[in-house]
Amino acid sequence: MTKVKITVGAINKDAGSSRRYKTGGWRTMKPEVDLEKCVSCFKCFDYCPDGAIKKTDEGIEYDLDYCKGCGICAKECPVEAIVMVKEEK
Amino acid sequence: MTGEDKELFASGHRACAGCGEGTAVRQILKAAGPNTIATVCTGCLEVVSTGYPETAWEIPLIHAAFENSASVASGVEVALKQLGKKDDVKVVAFGGDGGTFDIGFQALSGMLERGHDITYVCLDNEAYMNTGIQRCSSTPYGASTTTSPAGKYSIGEQRPKKPIGAICASHDIPYTATATIAYMSDLKKKAKKAIETKGPSFLHVFVPCPTGWRHASNDTIEISRLAVETGIFVLWEAEDGDICNLNVTVKPKKRKPVEEYLKTQRRFGHLSEEDVKKIQADVDEKCEKYGF
Amino acid sequence: MADQRSMTIKGNMATAMGAKLCRPKVVPAYPITPSTLFPEKMSEFIADGELDAEMINVESEHSAMSACIGASATGVRTCTASASQGVALMHEMLFVASGMRLPIVMAVGNRALSAPINIWCDHQDTISSRDSGWLQFYAETNQEGLDLMINAFRIGEDNDVLLPAMVGIDAFVLTHTIEGVEVPAQEDVDDFLPPYEPPHGRLDPDEPSTFGSFGTPEYYQEFKQAQVEAMEGSREVIDRVFDEFEERFGRRYNKVTTYKCDDADIIILTMGSMTGTAREAVNRMREEGKKVGLAKLTVFRPFPYPELEEIMSGAKGLAVVDRNISPGGFGAVYSDLAGASINIEKKPLIKNFVTGLGGREIFVKNFVEIYEKTLAAVEAGEVKKPLEWINMNQEVMR
């Protein structure tokens, strides 16, 4: 973890600095999207608790630095374009 | 990235995989926009998002203690007025169910009664999850928690869930609503409306907790949906505290049996057929009251 | 300097006048005897357009301090008032205010704690929050109450301090007693106390920051140490501000003020309104040729070790009069002083006298008794009984 010098009153001015911590390491299952099937409804984007899905022109893209592998996206995808596969370590 | 796609609750927060709060907070902050100051009570949300020297918050946030998200927000709101910034800056107070239904209830009531221009958001996962799944007045009848365990002589929690939405609405506040993450457009619409409402508003958001409810992490949204489809959790909104004429925003055409909801979670795994019947009867009675 | 206005007012009015002159923007408060006049007066000032601020009539003292924290973190000057059970109820939030380094000021009408419930004076309420990281000032008179409010804002908001401060005025003895005070002119206070601009951050969407972070063991101790350093640093700031206050307003404050101590064998150490009675006792005893002096503690946090060390160096006996008690221990001033003196080679015998609890009056004769008991210990060369209770009502004791 990044060490920083303490601030007065523990006020943290480094907004969004949680991104330094990569929660992707927690994952045991990994999502894979079939962009051929994806209809860009972006339900997965809205439901993802971790903001680990980005919208793209082709559909979506995962930010595996943060995906915890919860599987909500795969379960909620209305066209079954996402599958969860075992994470290779 | 602009507008709705701009994330104000950053990745890297340490909520459990599949946590419903992550989804809810992302969406509510998007509805509020960057010109917002948030307060949060002690609990999961605070712990997973503010571990020094990191923070998941892209807007100003203050956490003071467990029971006072509403009163800290009151101070923020009045200070903004004094600085001449209140018209531009929104104030959103977050609380978990413990910080809202139980320990923070007095501060919340005071905030609502005094008429502050604040949106209070209760993220309800039906027990004290941060301390390890203890019973709260938000815990539903029959749920097994670490302080209302099911056992030979107990079915788990013995009291029904406290009707926090109706209680808050009864302060005659301009806007009260219930929402859940499965019904995303309903949630977004209500969050937006609550935040844009002048004066106090209360948003009760039902958020499944895989760790505390003991369900699969990918079931979070499905369970949130089943709660509505079975009538366990009713999505409504009320204006000016008029709970006699509240608007049920999502009415399932045909209600599913509560068993379909209960069986997804191991906190209800001990319930007998008789117990399920009782819960079904209670839900039937409640839904009749709501008119569906 | 513009002329000061002479007024004859109650202690609560004095602290309210002091607060008003500092132009707070947000005043969250909850009524409690004996401090209620403070929120009443602040409300009146606002209602009459004399003060551009807003009251928050909160539903508890806990929320009063919580709202102070929210307002102060948003970047405005904030104050409140409370007492007794109210200070106890907000205890949790006192630590949050100082931990976040928010220079909130609170006037406290020092009152006893339940049970049994009692609305009269002692110092148990603020003494019980001595470890909360707040600066603590105690007034002897209404004038001091007013002046110390102004000093408290100025010291607390100093960039090298950034700590909240409480100003104690004794319940009823000061809060409800009318005394003559000189009220400084607004323009002079404006000069003395510039508008509050938090140097360490504020809740502002243009520069989003997180207040009240979760502090892990890796960082927590360093935050606490930094807070203690700020408290230590306030010693010098207090001296500087007291000097400047005297220069501007003509009234002298010290962390410890001595009276006839130079040749004194026995020194009586007091805090708050009892000091006036103690001074009278010292005068009478001096007339009888007794070598007795008086030291008044105005600043309890930071505890003025160096000043007290100097005062102690010449005396043979020191009588610490505490209007508070830690059951199983001693009065707080005695405990701190004993801790401070443990490594001093040349020190007097120190005795602790507890009195004035729950509004028990303290008379001149009580100070004479305190003197005599301390003198007896000095003559015997030992302190047999470190803690003694003074002015007990023998008739009702079991």
mmCIF file with all atom_site columns, N, CA and C in Angstrom, chain C residues 298-344:
data_model
loop_
_atom_site.group_PDB
_atom_site.id
_atom_site.type_symbol
_atom_site.label_atom_id
_atom_site.label_alt_id
_atom_site.label_comp_id
_atom_site.label_asym_id
_atom_site.label_entity_id
_atom_site.label_seq_id
_atom_site.pdbx_PDB_ins_code
_atom_site.Cartn_x
_atom_site.Cartn_y
_atom_site.Cartn_z
_atom_site.occupancy
_atom_site.B_iso_or_equiv
_atom_site.pdbx_formal_charge
_atom_site.auth_seq_id
_atom_site.auth_comp_id
_atom_site.auth_asym_id
_atom_site.auth_atom_id
_atom_site.pdbx_PDB_model_num
ATOM 1   N N  . THR C 1 298 ? -6.204  29.532 34.739 1.00 0.00 ? 298 THR C N  1
ATOM 2   C CA . THR C 1 298 ? -7.180  29.950 33.728 1.00 0.00 ? 298 THR C CA 1
ATOM 3   C C  . THR C 1 298 ? -7.199  28.956 32.576 1.00 0.00 ? 298 THR C C  1
ATOM 4   N N  . VAL C 1 299 ? -6.021  28.382 32.297 1.00 0.00 ? 299 VAL C N  1
ATOM 5   C CA . VAL C 1 299 ? -5.927  27.394 31.211 1.00 0.00 ? 299 VAL C CA 1
ATOM 6   C C  . VAL C 1 299 ? -5.673  26.031 31.847 1.00 0.00 ? 299 VAL C C  1
ATOM 7   N N  . PHE C 1 300 ? -6.595  25.107 31.619 1.00 0.00 ? 300 PHE C N  1
ATOM 8   C CA . PHE C 1 300 ? -6.407  23.750 32.158 1.00 0.00 ? 300 PHE C CA 1
ATOM 9   C C  . PHE C 1 300 ? -5.875  22.794 31.086 1.00 0.00 ? 300 PHE C C  1
ATOM 10  N N  . ARG C 1 301 ? -6.248  23.053 29.826 1.00 0.00 ? 301 ARG C N  1
ATOM 11  C CA . ARG C 1 301 ? -5.666  22.312 28.698 1.00 0.00 ? 301 ARG C CA 1
ATOM 12  C C  . ARG C 1 301 ? -5.240  23.307 27.651 1.00 0.00 ? 301 ARG C C  1
ATOM 13  N N  . PRO C 1 302 ? -3.971  23.371 27.251 1.00 0.00 ? 302 PRO C N  1
ATOM 14  C CA . PRO C 1 302 ? -2.892  22.528 27.744 1.00 0.00 ? 302 PRO C CA 1
ATOM 15  C C  . PRO C 1 302 ? -2.576  22.830 29.205 1.00 0.00 ? 302 PRO C C  1
ATOM 16  N N  . PHE C 1 303 ? -2.238  21.804 29.968 1.00 0.00 ? 303 PHE C N  1
ATOM 17  C CA . PHE C 1 303 ? -1.956  21.995 31.386 1.00 0.00 ? 303 PHE C CA 1
ATOM 18  C C  . PHE C 1 303 ? -0.648  22.762 31.540 1.00 0.00 ? 303 PHE C C  1
ATOM 19  N N  . PRO C 1 304 ? -0.664  23.901 32.239 1.00 0.00 ? 304 PRO C N  1
ATOM 20  C CA . PRO C 1 304 ? 0.523   24.761 32.261 1.00 0.00 ? 304 PRO C CA 1
ATOM 21  C C  . PRO C 1 304 ? 1.627   24.273 33.202 1.00 0.00 ? 304 PRO C C  1
ATOM 22  N N  . TYR C 1 305 ? 2.251   23.158 32.824 1.00 0.00 ? 305 TYR C N  1
ATOM 23  C CA . TYR C 1 305 ? 3.335   22.603 33.662 1.00 0.00 ? 305 TYR C CA 1
ATOM 24  C C  . TYR C 1 305 ? 4.459   23.601 33.946 1.00 0.00 ? 305 TYR C C  1
ATOM 25  N N  . PRO C 1 306 ? 5.032   24.224 32.901 1.00 0.00 ? 306 PRO C N  1
ATOM 26  C CA . PRO C 1 306 ? 6.213   25.065 33.175 1.00 0.00 ? 306 PRO C CA 1
ATOM 27  C C  . PRO C 1 306 ? 5.893   26.211 34.121 1.00 0.00 ? 306 PRO C C  1
ATOM 28  N N  . GLU C 1 307 ? 4.752   26.835 33.925 1.00 0.00 ? 307 GLU C N  1
ATOM 29  C CA . GLU C 1 307 ? 4.377   27.963 34.777 1.00 0.00 ? 307 GLU C CA 1
ATOM 30  C C  . GLU C 1 307 ? 4.180   27.496 36.218 1.00 0.00 ? 307 GLU C C  1
ATOM 31  N N  . LEU C 1 308 ? 3.526   26.346 36.386 1.00 0.00 ? 308 LEU C N  1
ATOM 32  C CA . LEU C 1 308 ? 3.267   25.848 37.736 1.00 0.00 ? 308 LEU C CA 1
ATOM 33  C C  . LEU C 1 308 ? 4.553   25.402 38.416 1.00 0.00 ? 308 LEU C C  1
ATOM 34  N N  . GLU C 1 309 ? 5.450   24.861 37.603 1.00 0.00 ? 309 GLU C N  1
ATOM 35  C CA . GLU C 1 309 ? 6.738   24.417 38.153 1.00 0.00 ? 309 GLU C CA 1
ATOM 36  C C  . GLU C 1 309 ? 7.454   25.606 38.794 1.00 0.00 ? 309 GLU C C  1
ATOM 37  N N  . GLU C 1 310 ? 7.408   26.731 38.090 1.00 0.00 ? 310 GLU C N  1
ATOM 38  C CA . GLU C 1 310 ? 8.069   27.925 38.591 1.00 0.00 ? 310 GLU C CA 1
ATOM 39  C C  . GLU C 1 310 ? 7.410   28.407 39.883 1.00 0.00 ? 310 GLU C C  1
ATOM 40  N N  . ILE C 1 311 ? 6.081   28.374 39.879 1.00 0.00 ? 311 ILE C N  1
ATOM 41  C CA . ILE C 1 311 ? 5.341   28.839 41.058 1.00 0.00 ? 311 ILE C CA 1
ATOM 42  C C  . ILE C 1 311 ? 5.654   27.944 42.264 1.00 0.00 ? 311 ILE C C  1
ATOM 43  N N  . MET C 1 312 ? 5.742   26.641 41.985 1.00 0.00 ? 312 MET C N  1
ATOM 44  C CA . MET C 1 312 ? 5.961   25.685 43.071 1.00 0.00 ? 312 MET C CA 1
ATOM 45  C C  . MET C 1 312 ? 7.352   25.800 43.684 1.00 0.00 ? 312 MET C C  1
ATOM 46  N N  . SER C 1 313 ? 8.287   26.291 42.892 1.00 0.00 ? 313 SER C N  1
ATOM 47  C CA . SER C 1 313 ? 9.685   26.190 43.292 1.00 0.00 ? 313 SER C CA 1
ATOM 48  C C  . SER C 1 313 ? 9.994   26.878 44.636 1.00 0.00 ? 313 SER C C  1
ATOM 49  N N  . GLY C 1 314 ? 9.238   27.952 44.955 1.00 0.00 ? 314 GLY C N  1
ATOM 50  C CA . GLY C 1 314 ? 9.555   28.658 46.184 1.00 0.00 ? 314 GLY C CA 1
ATOM 51  C C  . GLY C 1 314 ? 8.742   28.244 47.398 1.00 0.00 ? 314 GLY C C  1
ATOM 52  N N  . ALA C 1 315 ? 7.652   27.511 47.174 1.00 0.00 ? 315 ALA C N  1
ATOM 53  C CA . ALA C 1 315 ? 6.709   27.242 48.277 1.00 0.00 ? 315 ALA C CA 1
ATOM 54  C C  . ALA C 1 315 ? 7.052   25.977 49.040 1.00 0.00 ? 315 ALA C C  1
ATOM 55  N N  . LYS C 1 316 ? 6.554   25.930 50.267 1.00 0.00 ? 316 LYS C N  1
ATOM 56  C CA . LYS C 1 316 ? 6.749   24.724 51.088 1.00 0.00 ? 316 LYS C CA 1
ATOM 57  C C  . LYS C 1 316 ? 5.542   23.790 50.992 1.00 0.00 ? 316 LYS C C  1
ATOM 58  N N  . GLY C 1 317 ? 4.378   24.400 50.784 1.00 0.00 ? 317 GLY C N  1
ATOM 59  C CA . GLY C 1 317 ? 3.160   23.587 50.679 1.00 0.00 ? 317 GLY C CA 1
ATOM 60  C C  . GLY C 1 317 ? 2.247   24.118 49.595 1.00 0.00 ? 317 GLY C C  1
ATOM 61  N N  . LEU C 1 318 ? 1.622   23.201 48.896 1.00 0.00 ? 318 LEU C N  1
ATOM 62  C CA . LEU C 1 318 ? 0.714   23.605 47.829 1.00 0.00 ? 318 LEU C CA 1
ATOM 63  C C  . LEU C 1 318 ? -0.637  22.928 48.060 1.00 0.00 ? 318 LEU C C  1
ATOM 64  N N  . ALA C 1 319 ? -1.680  23.741 48.131 1.00 0.00 ? 319 ALA C N  1
ATOM 65  C CA . ALA C 1 319 ? -3.031  23.201 48.348 1.00 0.00 ? 319 ALA C CA 1
ATOM 66  C C  . ALA C 1 319 ? -3.806  23.293 47.037 1.00 0.00 ? 319 ALA C C  1
ATOM 67  N N  . VAL C 1 320 ? -4.090  22.154 46.448 1.00 0.00 ? 320 VAL C N  1
ATOM 68  C CA . VAL C 1 320 ? -4.812  22.144 45.177 1.00 0.00 ? 320 VAL C CA 1
ATOM 69  C C  . VAL C 1 320 ? -6.294  21.936 45.474 1.00 0.00 ? 320 VAL C C  1
ATOM 70  N N  . VAL C 1 321 ? -7.098  22.935 45.115 1.00 0.00 ? 321 VAL C N  1
ATOM 71  C CA . VAL C 1 321 ? -8.530  22.849 45.400 1.00 0.00 ? 321 VAL C CA 1
ATOM 72  C C  . VAL C 1 321 ? -9.251  22.431 44.121 1.00 0.00 ? 321 VAL C C  1
ATOM 73  N N  . ASP C 1 322 ? -9.817  21.248 44.156 1.00 0.00 ? 322 ASP C N  1
ATOM 74  C CA . ASP C 1 322 ? -10.497 20.706 42.982 1.00 0.00 ? 322 ASP C CA 1
ATOM 75  C C  . ASP C 1 322 ? -12.000 20.724 43.168 1.00 0.00 ? 322 ASP C C  1
ATOM 76  N N  . ARG C 1 323 ? -12.686 21.241 42.171 1.00 0.00 ? 323 ARG C N  1
ATOM 77  C CA . ARG C 1 323 ? -14.152 21.223 42.180 1.00 0.00 ? 323 ARG C CA 1
ATOM 78  C C  . ARG C 1 323 ? -14.626 20.063 41.300 1.00 0.00 ? 323 ARG C C  1
ATOM 79  N N  . ASN C 1 324 ? -13.960 18.938 41.461 1.00 0.00 ? 324 ASN C N  1
ATOM 80  C CA . ASN C 1 324 ? -14.270 17.731 40.677 1.00 0.00 ? 324 ASN C CA 1
ATOM 81  C C  . ASN C 1 324 ? -13.579 16.592 41.385 1.00 0.00 ? 324 ASN C C  1
ATOM 82  N N  . ILE C 1 325 ? -13.969 15.369 41.093 1.00 0.00 ? 325 ILE C N  1
ATOM 83  C CA . ILE C 1 325 ? -13.319 14.216 41.730 1.00 0.00 ? 325 ILE C CA 1
ATOM 84  C C  . ILE C 1 325 ? -13.348 13.004 40.797 1.00 0.00 ? 325 ILE C C  1
ATOM 85  N N  . SER C 1 326 ? -12.250 12.313 40.739 1.00 0.00 ? 326 SER C N  1
ATOM 86  C CA . SER C 1 326 ? -12.223 11.029 40.039 1.00 0.00 ? 326 SER C CA 1
ATOM 87  C C  . SER C 1 326 ? -12.282 9.945  41.101 1.00 0.00 ? 326 SER C C  1
ATOM 88  N N  . PRO C 1 327 ? -13.443 9.327  41.286 1.00 0.00 ? 327 PRO C N  1
ATOM 89  C CA . PRO C 1 327 ? -13.577 8.337  42.368 1.00 0.00 ? 327 PRO C CA 1
ATOM 90  C C  . PRO C 1 327 ? -12.501 7.257  42.256 1.00 0.00 ? 327 PRO C C  1
ATOM 91  N N  . GLY C 1 328 ? -11.832 7.036  43.369 1.00 0.00 ? 328 GLY C N  1
ATOM 92  C CA . GLY C 1 328 ? -10.728 6.084  43.347 1.00 0.00 ? 328 GLY C CA 1
ATOM 93  C C  . GLY C 1 328 ? -9.405  6.758  43.032 1.00 0.00 ? 328 GLY C C  1
ATOM 94  N N  . GLY C 1 329 ? -9.481  8.012  42.649 1.00 0.00 ? 329 GLY C N  1
ATOM 95  C CA . GLY C 1 329 ? -8.261  8.780  42.365 1.00 0.00 ? 329 GLY C CA 1
ATOM 96  C C  . GLY C 1 329 ? -8.305  10.088 43.116 1.00 0.00 ? 329 GLY C C  1
ATOM 97  N N  . PHE C 1 330 ? -8.039  11.170 42.420 1.00 0.00 ? 330 PHE C N  1
ATOM 98  C CA . PHE C 1 330 ? -7.999  12.494 43.035 1.00 0.00 ? 330 PHE C CA 1
ATOM 99  C C  . PHE C 1 330 ? -8.764  13.484 42.172 1.00 0.00 ? 330 PHE C C  1
ATOM 100 N N  . GLY C 1 331 ? -8.718  14.736 42.566 1.00 0.00 ? 331 GLY C N  1
ATOM 101 C CA . GLY C 1 331 ? -9.197  15.789 41.690 1.00 0.00 ? 331 GLY C CA 1
ATOM 102 C C  . GLY C 1 331 ? -8.250  15.906 40.498 1.00 0.00 ? 331 GLY C C  1
ATOM 103 N N  . ALA C 1 332 ? -8.770  16.447 39.399 1.00 0.00 ? 332 ALA C N  1
ATOM 104 C CA . ALA C 1 332 ? -8.004  16.431 38.152 1.00 0.00 ? 332 ALA C CA 1
ATOM 105 C C  . ALA C 1 332 ? -6.796  17.360 38.191 1.00 0.00 ? 332 ALA C C  1
ATOM 106 N N  . VAL C 1 333 ? -6.960  18.527 38.809 1.00 0.00 ? 333 VAL C N  1
ATOM 107 C CA . VAL C 1 333 ? -5.841  19.469 38.831 1.00 0.00 ? 333 VAL C CA 1
ATOM 108 C C  . VAL C 1 333 ? -4.705  18.886 39.668 1.00 0.00 ? 333 VAL C C  1
ATOM 109 N N  . TYR C 1 334 ? -5.088  18.265 40.780 1.00 0.00 ? 334 TYR C N  1
ATOM 110 C CA . TYR C 1 334 ? -4.084  17.627 41.639 1.00 0.00 ? 334 TYR C CA 1
ATOM 111 C C  . TYR C 1 334 ? -3.346  16.531 40.875 1.00 0.00 ? 334 TYR C C  1
ATOM 112 N N  . SER C 1 335 ? -4.088  15.677 40.190 1.00 0.00 ? 335 SER C N  1
ATOM 113 C CA . SER C 1 335 ? -3.467  14.567 39.458 1.00 0.00 ? 335 SER C CA 1
ATOM 114 C C  . SER C 1 335 ? -2.469  15.077 38.437 1.00 0.00 ? 335 SER C C  1
ATOM 115 N N  . ASP C 1 336 ? -2.893  16.087 37.685 1.00 0.00 ? 336 ASP C N  1
ATOM 116 C CA . ASP C 1 336 ? -2.004  16.623 36.650 1.00 0.00 ? 336 ASP C CA 1
ATOM 117 C C  . ASP C 1 336 ? -0.779  17.265 37.272 1.00 0.00 ? 336 ASP C C  1
ATOM 118 N N  . LEU C 1 337 ? -0.998  17.981 38.358 1.00 0.00 ? 337 LEU C N  1
ATOM 119 C CA . LEU C 1 337 ? 0.107   18.677 39.004 1.00 0.00 ? 337 LEU C CA 1
ATOM 120 C C  . LEU C 1 337 ? 1.078   17.669 39.612 1.00 0.00 ? 337 LEU C C  1
ATOM 121 N N  . ALA C 1 338 ? 0.537   16.627 40.218 1.00 0.00 ? 338 ALA C N  1
ATOM 122 C CA . ALA C 1 338 ? 1.391   15.589 40.808 1.00 0.00 ? 338 ALA C CA 1
ATOM 123 C C  . ALA C 1 338 ? 2.226   14.946 39.710 1.00 0.00 ? 338 ALA C C  1
ATOM 124 N N  . GLY C 1 339 ? 1.589   14.671 38.574 1.00 0.00 ? 339 GLY C N  1
ATOM 125 C CA . GLY C 1 339 ? 2.319   14.092 37.447 1.00 0.00 ? 339 GLY C CA 1
ATOM 126 C C  . GLY C 1 339 ? 3.410   15.016 36.966 1.00 0.00 ? 339 GLY C C  1
ATOM 127 N N  . ALA C 1 340 ? 3.087   16.313 36.944 1.00 0.00 ? 340 ALA C N  1
ATOM 128 C CA . ALA C 1 340 ? 4.055   17.289 36.429 1.00 0.00 ? 340 ALA C CA 1
ATOM 129 C C  . ALA C 1 340 ? 5.234   17.458 37.368 1.00 0.00 ? 340 ALA C C  1
ATOM 130 N N  . SER C 1 341 ? 4.987   17.277 38.654 1.00 0.00 ? 341 SER C N  1
ATOM 131 C CA . SER C 1 341 ? 6.040   17.601 39.624 1.00 0.00 ? 341 SER C CA 1
ATOM 132 C C  . SER C 1 341 ? 6.895   16.409 40.015 1.00 0.00 ? 341 SER C C  1
ATOM 133 N N  . ILE C 1 342 ? 6.537   15.246 39.513 1.00 0.00 ? 342 ILE C N  1
ATOM 134 C CA . ILE C 1 342 ? 7.207   14.040 40.011 1.00 0.00 ? 342 ILE C CA 1
ATOM 135 C C  . ILE C 1 342 ? 8.718   14.062 39.786 1.00 0.00 ? 342 ILE C C  1
ATOM 136 N N  . ASN C 1 343 ? 9.149   14.694 38.704 1.00 0.00 ? 343 ASN C N  1
ATOM 137 C CA . ASN C 1 343 ? 10.586  14.726 38.413 1.00 0.00 ? 343 ASN C CA 1
ATOM 138 C C  . ASN C 1 343 ? 11.276  16.016 38.840 1.00 0.00 ? 343 ASN C C  1
ATOM 139 N N  . ILE C 1 344 ? 10.520  16.871 39.538 1.00 0.00 ? 344 ILE C N  1
ATOM 140 C CA . ILE C 1 344 ? 11.136  18.111 40.004 1.00 0.00 ? 344 ILE C CA 1
ATOM 141 C C  . ILE C 1 344 ? 11.779  17.849 41.357 1.00 0.00 ? 344 ILE C C  1
#
